[in-house]
mmCIF file with all atom_site columns, C-alpha atoms in Angstrom:
data_model
loop_
_atom_site.group_PDB
_atom_site.id
_atom_site.type_symbol
_atom_site.label_atom_id
_atom_site.label_alt_id
_atom_site.label_comp_id
_atom_site.label_asym_id
_atom_site.label_entity_id
_atom_site.label_seq_id
_atom_site.pdbx_PDB_ins_code
_atom_site.Cartn_x
_atom_site.Cartn_y
_atom_site.Cartn_z
_atom_site.occupancy
_atom_site.B_iso_or_equiv
_atom_site.pdbx_formal_charge
_atom_site.auth_seq_id
_atom_site.auth_comp_id
_atom_site.auth_asym_id
_atom_site.auth_atom_id
_atom_site.pdbx_PDB_model_num
ATOM 1   C CA . UNK A 1 1   ? -141.083 -17.400 -119.431 1.00 71.00 ? 173 UNK A CA 1
ATOM 2   C CA . UNK A 1 2   ? -142.587 -20.520 -120.927 1.00 82.00 ? 174 UNK A CA 1
ATOM 3   C CA . UNK A 1 3   ? -143.389 -18.898 -124.266 1.00 83.00 ? 175 UNK A CA 1
ATOM 4   C CA . UNK A 1 4   ? -139.782 -18.030 -125.247 1.00 83.00 ? 176 UNK A CA 1
ATOM 5   C CA . UNK A 1 5   ? -138.751 -21.576 -124.324 1.00 89.00 ? 177 UNK A CA 1
ATOM 6   C CA . UNK A 1 6   ? -141.495 -22.996 -126.514 1.00 90.00 ? 178 UNK A CA 1
ATOM 7   C CA . UNK A 1 7   ? -140.370 -20.793 -129.404 1.00 88.00 ? 179 UNK A CA 1
ATOM 8   C CA . UNK A 1 8   ? -136.766 -21.894 -128.892 1.00 88.00 ? 180 UNK A CA 1
ATOM 9   C CA . UNK A 1 9   ? -137.944 -25.505 -129.167 1.00 91.00 ? 181 UNK A CA 1
ATOM 10  C CA . UNK A 1 10  ? -139.721 -24.795 -132.448 1.00 90.00 ? 182 UNK A CA 1
ATOM 11  C CA . UNK A 1 11  ? -143.220 -24.596 -130.991 1.00 91.00 ? 183 UNK A CA 1
ATOM 12  C CA . UNK A 1 12  ? -144.010 -21.015 -132.049 1.00 89.00 ? 184 UNK A CA 1
ATOM 13  C CA . UNK A 1 13  ? -147.598 -21.686 -133.182 1.00 89.00 ? 185 UNK A CA 1
ATOM 14  C CA . UNK A 1 14  ? -148.410 -23.530 -129.968 1.00 91.00 ? 186 UNK A CA 1
ATOM 15  C CA . UNK A 1 15  ? -146.882 -20.660 -127.979 1.00 88.00 ? 187 UNK A CA 1
ATOM 16  C CA . UNK A 1 16  ? -149.079 -18.164 -129.852 1.00 87.00 ? 188 UNK A CA 1
ATOM 17  C CA . UNK A 1 17  ? -152.195 -20.228 -129.158 1.00 88.00 ? 189 UNK A CA 1
ATOM 18  C CA . UNK A 1 18  ? -151.324 -20.564 -125.468 1.00 87.00 ? 190 UNK A CA 1
ATOM 19  C CA . UNK A 1 19  ? -150.715 -16.829 -125.190 1.00 83.00 ? 191 UNK A CA 1
ATOM 20  C CA . UNK A 1 20  ? -154.079 -16.079 -126.803 1.00 81.00 ? 192 UNK A CA 1
ATOM 21  C CA . UNK A 1 21  ? -155.888 -18.523 -124.516 1.00 83.00 ? 193 UNK A CA 1
ATOM 22  C CA . UNK A 1 22  ? -154.236 -17.270 -121.321 1.00 79.00 ? 194 UNK A CA 1
ATOM 23  C CA . UNK A 1 23  ? -156.758 -16.040 -118.711 1.00 77.00 ? 195 UNK A CA 1
ATOM 24  C CA . UNK A 1 24  ? -154.955 -12.695 -118.518 1.00 73.00 ? 196 UNK A CA 1
ATOM 25  C CA . UNK A 1 25  ? -154.737 -12.420 -122.295 1.00 65.00 ? 197 UNK A CA 1
ATOM 26  C CA . UNK A 1 26  ? -156.199 -8.934  -122.331 1.00 65.00 ? 198 UNK A CA 1
ATOM 27  C CA . UNK A 1 27  ? -153.662 -7.330  -120.039 1.00 71.00 ? 199 UNK A CA 1
ATOM 28  C CA . UNK A 1 28  ? -150.961 -5.089  -121.501 1.00 70.00 ? 200 UNK A CA 1
ATOM 29  C CA . UNK A 1 29  ? -148.141 -7.468  -120.791 1.00 70.00 ? 201 UNK A CA 1
ATOM 30  C CA . UNK A 1 30  ? -149.826 -10.538 -122.240 1.00 77.00 ? 202 UNK A CA 1
ATOM 31  C CA . UNK A 1 31  ? -151.119 -8.671  -125.289 1.00 81.00 ? 203 UNK A CA 1
ATOM 32  C CA . UNK A 1 32  ? -147.610 -7.331  -125.891 1.00 82.00 ? 204 UNK A CA 1
ATOM 33  C CA . UNK A 1 33  ? -146.106 -10.828 -125.618 1.00 82.00 ? 205 UNK A CA 1
ATOM 34  C CA . UNK A 1 34  ? -148.633 -12.291 -128.014 1.00 85.00 ? 206 UNK A CA 1
ATOM 35  C CA . UNK A 1 35  ? -148.071 -9.468  -130.497 1.00 86.00 ? 207 UNK A CA 1
ATOM 36  C CA . UNK A 1 36  ? -144.312 -10.011 -130.336 1.00 88.00 ? 208 UNK A CA 1
ATOM 37  C CA . UNK A 1 37  ? -144.758 -13.726 -131.013 1.00 87.00 ? 209 UNK A CA 1
ATOM 38  C CA . UNK A 1 38  ? -146.949 -12.926 -134.007 1.00 89.00 ? 210 UNK A CA 1
ATOM 39  C CA . UNK A 1 39  ? -144.571 -10.298 -135.382 1.00 90.00 ? 211 UNK A CA 1
ATOM 40  C CA . UNK A 1 40  ? -141.557 -12.587 -134.960 1.00 89.00 ? 212 UNK A CA 1
ATOM 41  C CA . UNK A 1 41  ? -143.461 -15.207 -136.954 1.00 90.00 ? 213 UNK A CA 1
ATOM 42  C CA . UNK A 1 42  ? -143.830 -12.698 -139.808 1.00 91.00 ? 214 UNK A CA 1
ATOM 43  C CA . UNK A 1 43  ? -147.475 -12.001 -138.958 1.00 91.00 ? 215 UNK A CA 1
ATOM 44  C CA . UNK A 1 44  ? -147.100 -8.306  -138.138 1.00 93.00 ? 216 UNK A CA 1
ATOM 45  C CA . UNK A 1 45  ? -150.503 -7.309  -139.543 1.00 94.00 ? 217 UNK A CA 1
ATOM 46  C CA . UNK A 1 46  ? -152.092 -9.885  -137.239 1.00 91.00 ? 218 UNK A CA 1
ATOM 47  C CA . UNK A 1 47  ? -150.040 -8.504  -134.333 1.00 90.00 ? 219 UNK A CA 1
ATOM 48  C CA . UNK A 1 48  ? -151.363 -5.007  -135.088 1.00 92.00 ? 220 UNK A CA 1
ATOM 49  C CA . UNK A 1 49  ? -154.960 -6.255  -135.187 1.00 90.00 ? 221 UNK A CA 1
ATOM 50  C CA . UNK A 1 50  ? -154.435 -8.096  -131.904 1.00 87.00 ? 222 UNK A CA 1
ATOM 51  C CA . UNK A 1 51  ? -152.982 -5.036  -130.157 1.00 88.00 ? 223 UNK A CA 1
ATOM 52  C CA . UNK A 1 52  ? -155.764 -2.812  -131.468 1.00 87.00 ? 224 UNK A CA 1
ATOM 53  C CA . UNK A 1 53  ? -158.361 -5.141  -129.935 1.00 84.00 ? 225 UNK A CA 1
ATOM 54  C CA . UNK A 1 54  ? -156.686 -5.876  -126.633 1.00 74.00 ? 226 UNK A CA 1
ATOM 55  C CA . UNK A 1 55  ? -154.176 -3.290  -125.503 1.00 59.00 ? 227 UNK A CA 1
ATOM 56  C CA . UNK A 1 56  ? -154.862 0.404   -125.437 1.00 60.00 ? 228 UNK A CA 1
ATOM 57  C CA . UNK A 1 57  ? -152.278 1.028   -122.746 1.00 60.00 ? 229 UNK A CA 1
ATOM 58  C CA . UNK A 1 58  ? -149.087 0.605   -124.728 1.00 67.00 ? 230 UNK A CA 1
ATOM 59  C CA . UNK A 1 59  ? -149.520 2.565   -127.915 1.00 82.00 ? 231 UNK A CA 1
ATOM 60  C CA . UNK A 1 60  ? -145.760 2.731   -128.488 1.00 84.00 ? 232 UNK A CA 1
ATOM 61  C CA . UNK A 1 61  ? -145.560 -0.981  -129.271 1.00 87.00 ? 233 UNK A CA 1
ATOM 62  C CA . UNK A 1 62  ? -148.586 -0.742  -131.541 1.00 90.00 ? 234 UNK A CA 1
ATOM 63  C CA . UNK A 1 63  ? -147.037 2.244   -133.325 1.00 92.00 ? 235 UNK A CA 1
ATOM 64  C CA . UNK A 1 64  ? -143.813 0.311   -133.876 1.00 91.00 ? 236 UNK A CA 1
ATOM 65  C CA . UNK A 1 65  ? -145.712 -2.557  -135.511 1.00 93.00 ? 237 UNK A CA 1
ATOM 66  C CA . UNK A 1 66  ? -147.774 -0.142  -137.601 1.00 94.00 ? 238 UNK A CA 1
ATOM 67  C CA . UNK A 1 67  ? -144.524 1.242   -138.989 1.00 94.00 ? 239 UNK A CA 1
ATOM 68  C CA . UNK A 1 68  ? -143.427 -2.311  -139.709 1.00 92.00 ? 240 UNK A CA 1
ATOM 69  C CA . UNK A 1 69  ? -146.371 -2.840  -142.040 1.00 94.00 ? 241 UNK A CA 1
ATOM 70  C CA . UNK A 1 70  ? -145.981 0.544   -143.709 1.00 95.00 ? 242 UNK A CA 1
ATOM 71  C CA . UNK A 1 71  ? -148.706 2.448   -141.850 1.00 95.00 ? 243 UNK A CA 1
ATOM 72  C CA . UNK A 1 72  ? -146.438 5.274   -140.743 1.00 95.00 ? 244 UNK A CA 1
ATOM 73  C CA . UNK A 1 73  ? -149.158 7.950   -140.736 1.00 95.00 ? 245 UNK A CA 1
ATOM 74  C CA . UNK A 1 74  ? -151.315 5.800   -138.451 1.00 93.00 ? 246 UNK A CA 1
ATOM 75  C CA . UNK A 1 75  ? -148.345 5.265   -136.142 1.00 92.00 ? 247 UNK A CA 1
ATOM 76  C CA . UNK A 1 76  ? -147.590 8.990   -135.940 1.00 93.00 ? 248 UNK A CA 1
ATOM 77  C CA . UNK A 1 77  ? -151.256 9.803   -135.267 1.00 92.00 ? 249 UNK A CA 1
ATOM 78  C CA . UNK A 1 78  ? -151.348 7.169   -132.524 1.00 88.00 ? 250 UNK A CA 1
ATOM 79  C CA . UNK A 1 79  ? -148.254 8.503   -130.792 1.00 86.00 ? 251 UNK A CA 1
ATOM 80  C CA . UNK A 1 80  ? -149.510 12.082  -131.024 1.00 86.00 ? 252 UNK A CA 1
ATOM 81  C CA . UNK A 1 81  ? -152.732 11.061  -129.232 1.00 81.00 ? 253 UNK A CA 1
ATOM 82  C CA . UNK A 1 82  ? -150.820 10.051  -126.123 1.00 66.00 ? 254 UNK A CA 1
ATOM 83  C CA . UNK A 1 83  ? -151.310 12.309  -123.151 1.00 65.00 ? 255 UNK A CA 1
ATOM 84  C CA . UNK A 1 84  ? -148.233 14.393  -122.396 1.00 64.00 ? 256 UNK A CA 1
ATOM 85  C CA . UNK A 1 85  ? -146.224 13.561  -119.319 1.00 68.00 ? 257 UNK A CA 1
ATOM 86  C CA . UNK A 1 86  ? -146.428 16.133  -116.537 1.00 73.00 ? 258 UNK A CA 1
ATOM 87  C CA . UNK A 1 87  ? -143.573 18.597  -116.449 1.00 74.00 ? 259 UNK A CA 1
ATOM 88  C CA . UNK A 1 88  ? -141.601 18.540  -113.228 1.00 74.00 ? 260 UNK A CA 1
ATOM 89  C CA . UNK A 1 89  ? -140.411 22.052  -112.341 1.00 73.00 ? 261 UNK A CA 1
ATOM 90  C CA . UNK A 1 90  ? -136.682 22.360  -111.724 1.00 72.00 ? 262 UNK A CA 1
ATOM 91  C CA . UNK A 1 91  ? -135.526 22.726  -108.152 1.00 68.00 ? 263 UNK A CA 1
ATOM 92  C CA . UNK A 1 92  ? -134.562 26.208  -107.180 1.00 67.00 ? 264 UNK A CA 1
ATOM 93  C CA . UNK A 1 93  ? -132.861 25.370  -103.912 1.00 63.00 ? 265 UNK A CA 1
ATOM 94  C CA . UNK A 1 94  ? -130.248 22.831  -102.925 1.00 60.00 ? 266 UNK A CA 1
ATOM 95  C CA . UNK A 1 95  ? -130.549 20.994  -99.648  1.00 60.00 ? 267 UNK A CA 1
ATOM 96  C CA . UNK A 1 96  ? -127.326 20.525  -97.698  1.00 58.00 ? 268 UNK A CA 1
ATOM 97  C CA . UNK A 1 97  ? -128.002 16.886  -96.906  1.00 61.00 ? 269 UNK A CA 1
ATOM 98  C CA . UNK A 1 98  ? -128.473 15.771  -100.549 1.00 61.00 ? 270 UNK A CA 1
ATOM 99  C CA . UNK A 1 99  ? -125.613 14.941  -102.925 1.00 59.00 ? 271 UNK A CA 1
ATOM 100 C CA . UNK A 1 100 ? -125.169 17.395  -105.802 1.00 56.00 ? 272 UNK A CA 1
ATOM 101 C CA . UNK A 1 101 ? -126.072 14.756  -108.393 1.00 54.00 ? 273 UNK A CA 1
#
């Protein structure tokens, strides 16, 4: 929560440095936040490089930034590499105690 407040106060570069130095800087959430700060500062290529180094878990965000710098083919290839979600079979019976929705 501190980083958006810093940005709102005009301290974007300091916010980026703090995000990079954070002890949990390699987690998905922190890497995503740092990449967003970089992209909002007009440093999308740097955001892409940061996500490629630190966050393999959220390829959707990386793909979005790749598109932003014109690397559409790389973004499509990245999204196609994702493992498919398991298919949940439809229910064939309705239980009396469950609502119909």
